[in-house]
Amino acid sequence: MIFASHEPFLQSKAQMLIMPVSTDGNIAHPVIARCKGLYADNYEHYQKKAIGGELSLGDAMVFRISKQTTGLGVQMGGAEYVGSLVIQKFPEQPISVRMLTRSLTALKPHVYELMRYKGLRRVAILGSALLVKNATAQEGGTVEWLTAEHIMNVCQDVLGDVPKLTVEVHFGRDIPLSFAKNA
């Protein structure tokens, strides 16, 4: 089942949080910046790969979150994994439908493996970070930039055939969800 949501991304009950990142290691979206602090190990891993030039467009990475088990910061439930879709060279670059499709396709084997061996059933995708506010669409251009409807269609095309997987695509409150489809 794939559906769109206005709920806060970081309060999702998903076992895996999936967010877009760039190859240069910079972060512009406020929710991704918040994840930088919450999941510091994931950010360090991503930053090392970005600085080392190991990231290429269309890649997908999955990182297991290390849970704190003692003290005041004990984590109960919540996300167990963070998925990163490498879909931009830099954060301000508009994202094409083709690049999102390529990145989600690269993530799909990781999802299957986690479903089979770790019991993954729910994932959340940060859809609002995929939308670029100041994308300049050129008339007659061959590149199709992402809209919220495109994101839902690509998720349906790539992840729709995965059995027993619930995909939440999180958008900001300013994005209407009249197009939302349940599969």
PDB file of C-alpha atoms in Angstrom:
ATOM      1  CA  MET A   1       0.000   0.000   0.000  1.00  0.00           C
ATOM      2  CA  ILE A   2       1.345   3.394  -0.969  1.00  0.00           C
ATOM      3  CA  PHE A   3      -0.184   6.588   0.372  1.00  0.00           C
ATOM      4  CA  ALA A   4       0.594  10.278   0.813  1.00  0.00           C
ATOM      5  CA  SER A   5       0.581  11.894   4.233  1.00  0.00           C
ATOM      6  CA  HIS A   6       0.825  15.281   5.934  1.00  0.00           C
ATOM      7  CA  GLU A   7       2.065  13.753   9.211  1.00  0.00           C
ATOM      8  CA  PRO A   8       5.521  14.833  10.423  1.00  0.00           C
ATOM      9  CA  PHE A   9       8.198  12.665   8.817  1.00  0.00           C
ATOM     10  CA  LEU A  10      10.231  12.157  11.986  1.00  0.00           C
ATOM     11  CA  GLN A  11       7.152  11.017  13.933  1.00  0.00           C
ATOM     12  CA  SER A  12       6.375   8.263  11.444  1.00  0.00           C
ATOM     13  CA  LYS A  13       5.933   4.714  12.712  1.00  0.00           C
ATOM     14  CA  ALA A  14       7.960   3.413   9.763  1.00  0.00           C
ATOM     15  CA  GLN A  15      10.868   1.041  10.293  1.00  0.00           C
ATOM     16  CA  MET A  16      12.915   2.770   7.579  1.00  0.00           C
ATOM     17  CA  LEU A  17      13.153   6.493   6.861  1.00  0.00           C
ATOM     18  CA  ILE A  18      14.134   7.284   3.266  1.00  0.00           C
ATOM     19  CA  MET A  19      15.426  10.731   2.356  1.00  0.00           C
ATOM     20  CA  PRO A  20      17.109  12.284  -0.673  1.00  0.00           C
ATOM     21  CA  VAL A  21      20.732  13.402  -0.429  1.00  0.00           C
ATOM     22  CA  SER A  22      23.252  15.011  -2.759  1.00  0.00           C
ATOM     23  CA  THR A  23      26.651  13.814  -3.941  1.00  0.00           C
ATOM     24  CA  ASP A  24      28.446  16.873  -2.513  1.00  0.00           C
ATOM     25  CA  GLY A  25      27.464  16.192   1.128  1.00  0.00           C
ATOM     26  CA  ASN A  26      25.564  19.453   1.701  1.00  0.00           C
ATOM     27  CA  ILE A  27      22.110  19.536   3.284  1.00  0.00           C
ATOM     28  CA  ALA A  28      19.498  22.221   2.614  1.00  0.00           C
ATOM     29  CA  HIS A  29      16.157  20.730   3.715  1.00  0.00           C
ATOM     30  CA  PRO A  30      15.298  21.412   7.405  1.00  0.00           C
ATOM     31  CA  VAL A  31      13.996  17.885   8.119  1.00  0.00           C
ATOM     32  CA  ILE A  32      17.145  16.302   6.695  1.00  0.00           C
ATOM     33  CA  ALA A  33      19.212  18.741   8.777  1.00  0.00           C
ATOM     34  CA  ARG A  34      17.278  17.560  11.855  1.00  0.00           C
ATOM     35  CA  CYS A  35      18.037  13.944  10.912  1.00  0.00           C
ATOM     36  CA  LYS A  36      21.714  14.919  10.820  1.00  0.00           C
ATOM     37  CA  GLY A  37      21.541  15.506  14.574  1.00  0.00           C
ATOM     38  CA  LEU A  38      19.227  12.611  15.403  1.00  0.00           C
ATOM     39  CA  TYR A  39      21.135  10.008  13.415  1.00  0.00           C
ATOM     40  CA  ALA A  40      24.719  11.242  13.715  1.00  0.00           C
ATOM     41  CA  ASP A  41      26.255   7.871  12.780  1.00  0.00           C
ATOM     42  CA  ASN A  42      24.312   7.828   9.512  1.00  0.00           C
ATOM     43  CA  TYR A  43      25.389  11.397   8.728  1.00  0.00           C
ATOM     44  CA  GLU A  44      29.067  10.614   9.417  1.00  0.00           C
ATOM     45  CA  HIS A  45      28.871   7.573   7.120  1.00  0.00           C
ATOM     46  CA  TYR A  46      27.219   9.666   4.378  1.00  0.00           C
ATOM     47  CA  GLN A  47      29.672  12.555   4.827  1.00  0.00           C
ATOM     48  CA  LYS A  48      32.716  10.243   4.530  1.00  0.00           C
ATOM     49  CA  LYS A  49      31.386   8.787   1.291  1.00  0.00           C
ATOM     50  CA  ALA A  50      30.562  12.257  -0.076  1.00  0.00           C
ATOM     51  CA  ILE A  51      34.005  13.674   0.761  1.00  0.00           C
ATOM     52  CA  GLY A  52      35.688  10.577  -0.660  1.00  0.00           C
ATOM     53  CA  GLY A  53      33.762  10.959  -3.929  1.00  0.00           C
ATOM     54  CA  GLU A  54      32.208   7.511  -3.576  1.00  0.00           C
ATOM     55  CA  LEU A  55      28.647   8.671  -4.239  1.00  0.00           C
ATOM     56  CA  SER A  56      27.228   8.715  -7.736  1.00  0.00           C
ATOM     57  CA  LEU A  57      23.819   9.780  -8.969  1.00  0.00           C
ATOM     58  CA  GLY A  58      21.225   7.035  -8.719  1.00  0.00           C
ATOM     59  CA  ASP A  59      22.861   5.229  -5.787  1.00  0.00           C
ATOM     60  CA  ALA A  60      20.985   4.123  -2.690  1.00  0.00           C
ATOM     61  CA  MET A  61      22.463   3.516   0.758  1.00  0.00           C
ATOM     62  CA  VAL A  62      20.927   1.879   3.817  1.00  0.00           C
ATOM     63  CA  PHE A  63      22.309   2.462   7.287  1.00  0.00           C
ATOM     64  CA  ARG A  64      21.240   0.678  10.474  1.00  0.00           C
ATOM     65  CA  ILE A  65      20.536   3.104  13.314  1.00  0.00           C
ATOM     66  CA  SER A  66      22.373   2.315  16.523  1.00  0.00           C
ATOM     67  CA  LYS A  67      19.855   2.552  19.354  1.00  0.00           C
ATOM     68  CA  GLN A  68      20.699   3.964  22.756  1.00  0.00           C
ATOM     69  CA  THR A  69      19.664   1.407  25.366  1.00  0.00           C
ATOM     70  CA  THR A  70      20.488   3.138  28.658  1.00  0.00           C
ATOM     71  CA  GLY A  71      20.158   6.563  30.232  1.00  0.00           C
ATOM     72  CA  LEU A  72      17.685   9.344  29.545  1.00  0.00           C
ATOM     73  CA  GLY A  73      17.932   9.026  25.761  1.00  0.00           C
ATOM     74  CA  VAL A  74      16.554   5.479  25.546  1.00  0.00           C
ATOM     75  CA  GLN A  75      14.923   4.904  22.173  1.00  0.00           C
ATOM     76  CA  MET A  76      11.818   2.778  22.064  1.00  0.00           C
ATOM     77  CA  GLY A  77      10.436   1.665  18.713  1.00  0.00           C
ATOM     78  CA  GLY A  78      10.701   4.074  15.819  1.00  0.00           C
ATOM     79  CA  ALA A  79      12.925   3.764  12.782  1.00  0.00           C
ATOM     80  CA  GLU A  80      15.579   1.089  12.648  1.00  0.00           C
ATOM     81  CA  TYR A  81      17.110   2.051   9.298  1.00  0.00           C
ATOM     82  CA  VAL A  82      17.849   5.197   7.327  1.00  0.00           C
ATOM     83  CA  GLY A  83      17.816   4.971   3.558  1.00  0.00           C
ATOM     84  CA  SER A  84      19.532   7.614   1.446  1.00  0.00           C
ATOM     85  CA  LEU A  85      18.688   8.182  -2.205  1.00  0.00           C
ATOM     86  CA  VAL A  86      21.547   9.952  -4.008  1.00  0.00           C
ATOM     87  CA  ILE A  87      19.568  11.964  -6.553  1.00  0.00           C
ATOM     88  CA  GLN A  88      21.241  15.392  -6.765  1.00  0.00           C
ATOM     89  CA  LYS A  89      24.716  16.793  -7.364  1.00  0.00           C
ATOM     90  CA  PHE A  90      23.920  19.682  -5.004  1.00  0.00           C
ATOM     91  CA  PRO A  91      20.842  20.425  -2.825  1.00  0.00           C
ATOM     92  CA  GLU A  92      19.387  23.222  -4.977  1.00  0.00           C
ATOM     93  CA  GLN A  93      19.350  21.126  -8.158  1.00  0.00           C
ATOM     94  CA  PRO A  94      15.882  20.111  -9.408  1.00  0.00           C
ATOM     95  CA  ILE A  95      15.290  16.362  -9.458  1.00  0.00           C
ATOM     96  CA  SER A  96      14.118  14.536 -12.562  1.00  0.00           C
ATOM     97  CA  VAL A  97      11.557  11.730 -12.658  1.00  0.00           C
ATOM     98  CA  ARG A  98      14.195   9.478 -14.232  1.00  0.00           C
ATOM     99  CA  MET A  99      16.688  10.034 -11.389  1.00  0.00           C
ATOM    100  CA  LEU A 100      14.088   9.262  -8.687  1.00  0.00           C
ATOM    101  CA  THR A 101      13.099   6.092 -10.553  1.00  0.00           C
ATOM    102  CA  ARG A 102      16.735   5.031 -10.864  1.00  0.00           C
ATOM    103  CA  SER A 103      17.435   5.666  -7.176  1.00  0.00           C
ATOM    104  CA  LEU A 104      14.328   3.846  -5.925  1.00  0.00           C
ATOM    105  CA  THR A 105      15.167   0.928  -8.205  1.00  0.00           C
ATOM    106  CA  ALA A 106      18.641   0.788  -6.614  1.00  0.00           C
ATOM    107  CA  LEU A 107      17.022   0.797  -3.151  1.00  0.00           C
ATOM    108  CA  LYS A 108      14.566  -1.998  -3.935  1.00  0.00           C
ATOM    109  CA  PRO A 109      17.016  -4.948  -3.404  1.00  0.00           C
ATOM    110  CA  HIS A 110      17.926  -3.524   0.026  1.00  0.00           C
ATOM    111  CA  VAL A 111      14.220  -3.341   0.901  1.00  0.00           C
ATOM    112  CA  TYR A 112      13.662  -6.951  -0.206  1.00  0.00           C
ATOM    113  CA  GLU A 113      16.628  -8.123   1.877  1.00  0.00           C
ATOM    114  CA  LEU A 114      15.427  -6.270   4.983  1.00  0.00           C
ATOM    115  CA  MET A 115      11.903  -7.605   4.487  1.00  0.00           C
ATOM    116  CA  ARG A 116      13.151 -11.153   4.212  1.00  0.00           C
ATOM    117  CA  TYR A 117      15.707 -11.213   7.027  1.00  0.00           C
ATOM    118  CA  LYS A 118      14.726  -8.369   9.379  1.00  0.00           C
ATOM    119  CA  GLY A 119      10.929  -8.166   9.065  1.00  0.00           C
ATOM    120  CA  LEU A 120      10.728  -4.715   7.441  1.00  0.00           C
ATOM    121  CA  ARG A 121       7.114  -3.801   6.624  1.00  0.00           C
ATOM    122  CA  ARG A 122       6.831   0.019   6.739  1.00  0.00           C
ATOM    123  CA  VAL A 123       8.937   2.688   5.043  1.00  0.00           C
ATOM    124  CA  ALA A 124       8.526   6.468   4.969  1.00  0.00           C
ATOM    125  CA  ILE A 125       9.826   8.657   2.146  1.00  0.00           C
ATOM    126  CA  LEU A 126      10.428  12.382   2.643  1.00  0.00           C
ATOM    127  CA  GLY A 127       8.522  13.607  -0.420  1.00  0.00           C
ATOM    128  CA  SER A 128       8.702  17.295   0.454  1.00  0.00           C
ATOM    129  CA  ALA A 129      12.508  17.242   0.100  1.00  0.00           C
ATOM    130  CA  LEU A 130      12.152  15.938  -3.453  1.00  0.00           C
ATOM    131  CA  LEU A 131      10.267  19.052  -4.526  1.00  0.00           C
ATOM    132  CA  VAL A 132      12.385  22.050  -5.462  1.00  0.00           C
ATOM    133  CA  LYS A 133      10.649  25.386  -4.951  1.00  0.00           C
ATOM    134  CA  ASN A 134      12.508  27.433  -7.606  1.00  0.00           C
ATOM    135  CA  ALA A 135      12.754  24.894 -10.409  1.00  0.00           C
ATOM    136  CA  THR A 136      12.746  26.702 -13.729  1.00  0.00           C
ATOM    137  CA  ALA A 137      10.847  24.634 -16.248  1.00  0.00           C
ATOM    138  CA  GLN A 138      11.986  25.283 -19.796  1.00  0.00           C
ATOM    139  CA  GLU A 139       9.470  25.137 -22.604  1.00  0.00           C
ATOM    140  CA  GLY A 140      10.046  22.128 -24.845  1.00  0.00           C
ATOM    141  CA  GLY A 141      12.672  20.678 -22.481  1.00  0.00           C
ATOM    142  CA  THR A 142      13.178  16.911 -22.422  1.00  0.00           C
ATOM    143  CA  VAL A 143      13.708  16.674 -18.652  1.00  0.00           C
ATOM    144  CA  GLU A 144      10.572  16.251 -16.561  1.00  0.00           C
ATOM    145  CA  TRP A 145      10.961  17.807 -13.079  1.00  0.00           C
ATOM    146  CA  LEU A 146       9.221  16.242 -10.112  1.00  0.00           C
ATOM    147  CA  THR A 147       5.814  17.190  -8.810  1.00  0.00           C
ATOM    148  CA  ALA A 148       4.012  15.547  -5.897  1.00  0.00           C
ATOM    149  CA  GLU A 149       1.924  13.509  -8.330  1.00  0.00           C
ATOM    150  CA  HIS A 150       5.071  12.306 -10.129  1.00  0.00           C
ATOM    151  CA  ILE A 151       6.566  11.178  -6.818  1.00  0.00           C
ATOM    152  CA  MET A 152       3.481   9.116  -6.005  1.00  0.00           C
ATOM    153  CA  ASN A 153       3.428   7.585  -9.511  1.00  0.00           C
ATOM    154  CA  VAL A 154       7.130   6.647  -9.375  1.00  0.00           C
ATOM    155  CA  CYS A 155       6.690   5.084  -5.923  1.00  0.00           C
ATOM    156  CA  GLN A 156       3.732   3.109  -7.263  1.00  0.00           C
ATOM    157  CA  ASP A 157       5.667   1.984 -10.361  1.00  0.00           C
ATOM    158  CA  VAL A 158       8.840   0.943  -8.510  1.00  0.00           C
ATOM    159  CA  LEU A 159       7.605  -0.198  -5.086  1.00  0.00           C
ATOM    160  CA  GLY A 160       3.986  -1.090  -5.899  1.00  0.00           C
ATOM    161  CA  ASP A 161       4.770  -4.738  -6.655  1.00  0.00           C
ATOM    162  CA  VAL A 162       6.552  -5.350  -3.335  1.00  0.00           C
ATOM    163  CA  PRO A 163       4.164  -7.499  -1.262  1.00  0.00           C
ATOM    164  CA  LYS A 164       3.336  -6.633   2.356  1.00  0.00           C
ATOM    165  CA  LEU A 165       5.137  -3.274   2.239  1.00  0.00           C
ATOM    166  CA  THR A 166       3.477  -0.041   3.362  1.00  0.00           C
ATOM    167  CA  VAL A 167       5.025   3.097   1.874  1.00  0.00           C
ATOM    168  CA  GLU A 168       4.210   6.499   3.371  1.00  0.00           C
ATOM    169  CA  VAL A 169       5.216   9.516   1.285  1.00  0.00           C
ATOM    170  CA  HIS A 170       5.362  12.598   3.512  1.00  0.00           C
ATOM    171  CA  PHE A 171       4.613  16.049   2.080  1.00  0.00           C
ATOM    172  CA  GLY A 172       4.337  19.455   3.696  1.00  0.00           C
ATOM    173  CA  ARG A 173       0.924  20.876   4.573  1.00  0.00           C
ATOM    174  CA  ASP A 174       1.100  23.274   1.616  1.00  0.00           C
ATOM    175  CA  ILE A 175       0.906  20.353  -0.882  1.00  0.00           C
ATOM    176  CA  PRO A 176      -2.670  19.214  -1.640  1.00  0.00           C
ATOM    177  CA  LEU A 177      -3.165  15.458  -1.414  1.00  0.00           C
ATOM    178  CA  SER A 178      -6.169  15.103  -3.706  1.00  0.00           C
ATOM    179  CA  PHE A 179      -4.163  12.838  -6.040  1.00  0.00           C
ATOM    180  CA  ALA A 180      -3.340  10.269  -3.312  1.00  0.00           C
ATOM    181  CA  LYS A 181      -3.901   6.698  -4.450  1.00  0.00           C
ATOM    182  CA  ASN A 182      -4.010   3.615  -2.300  1.00  0.00           C
ATOM    183  CA  ALA A 183      -2.737   0.520  -4.046  1.00  0.00           C
TER     184      ALA A 183
END
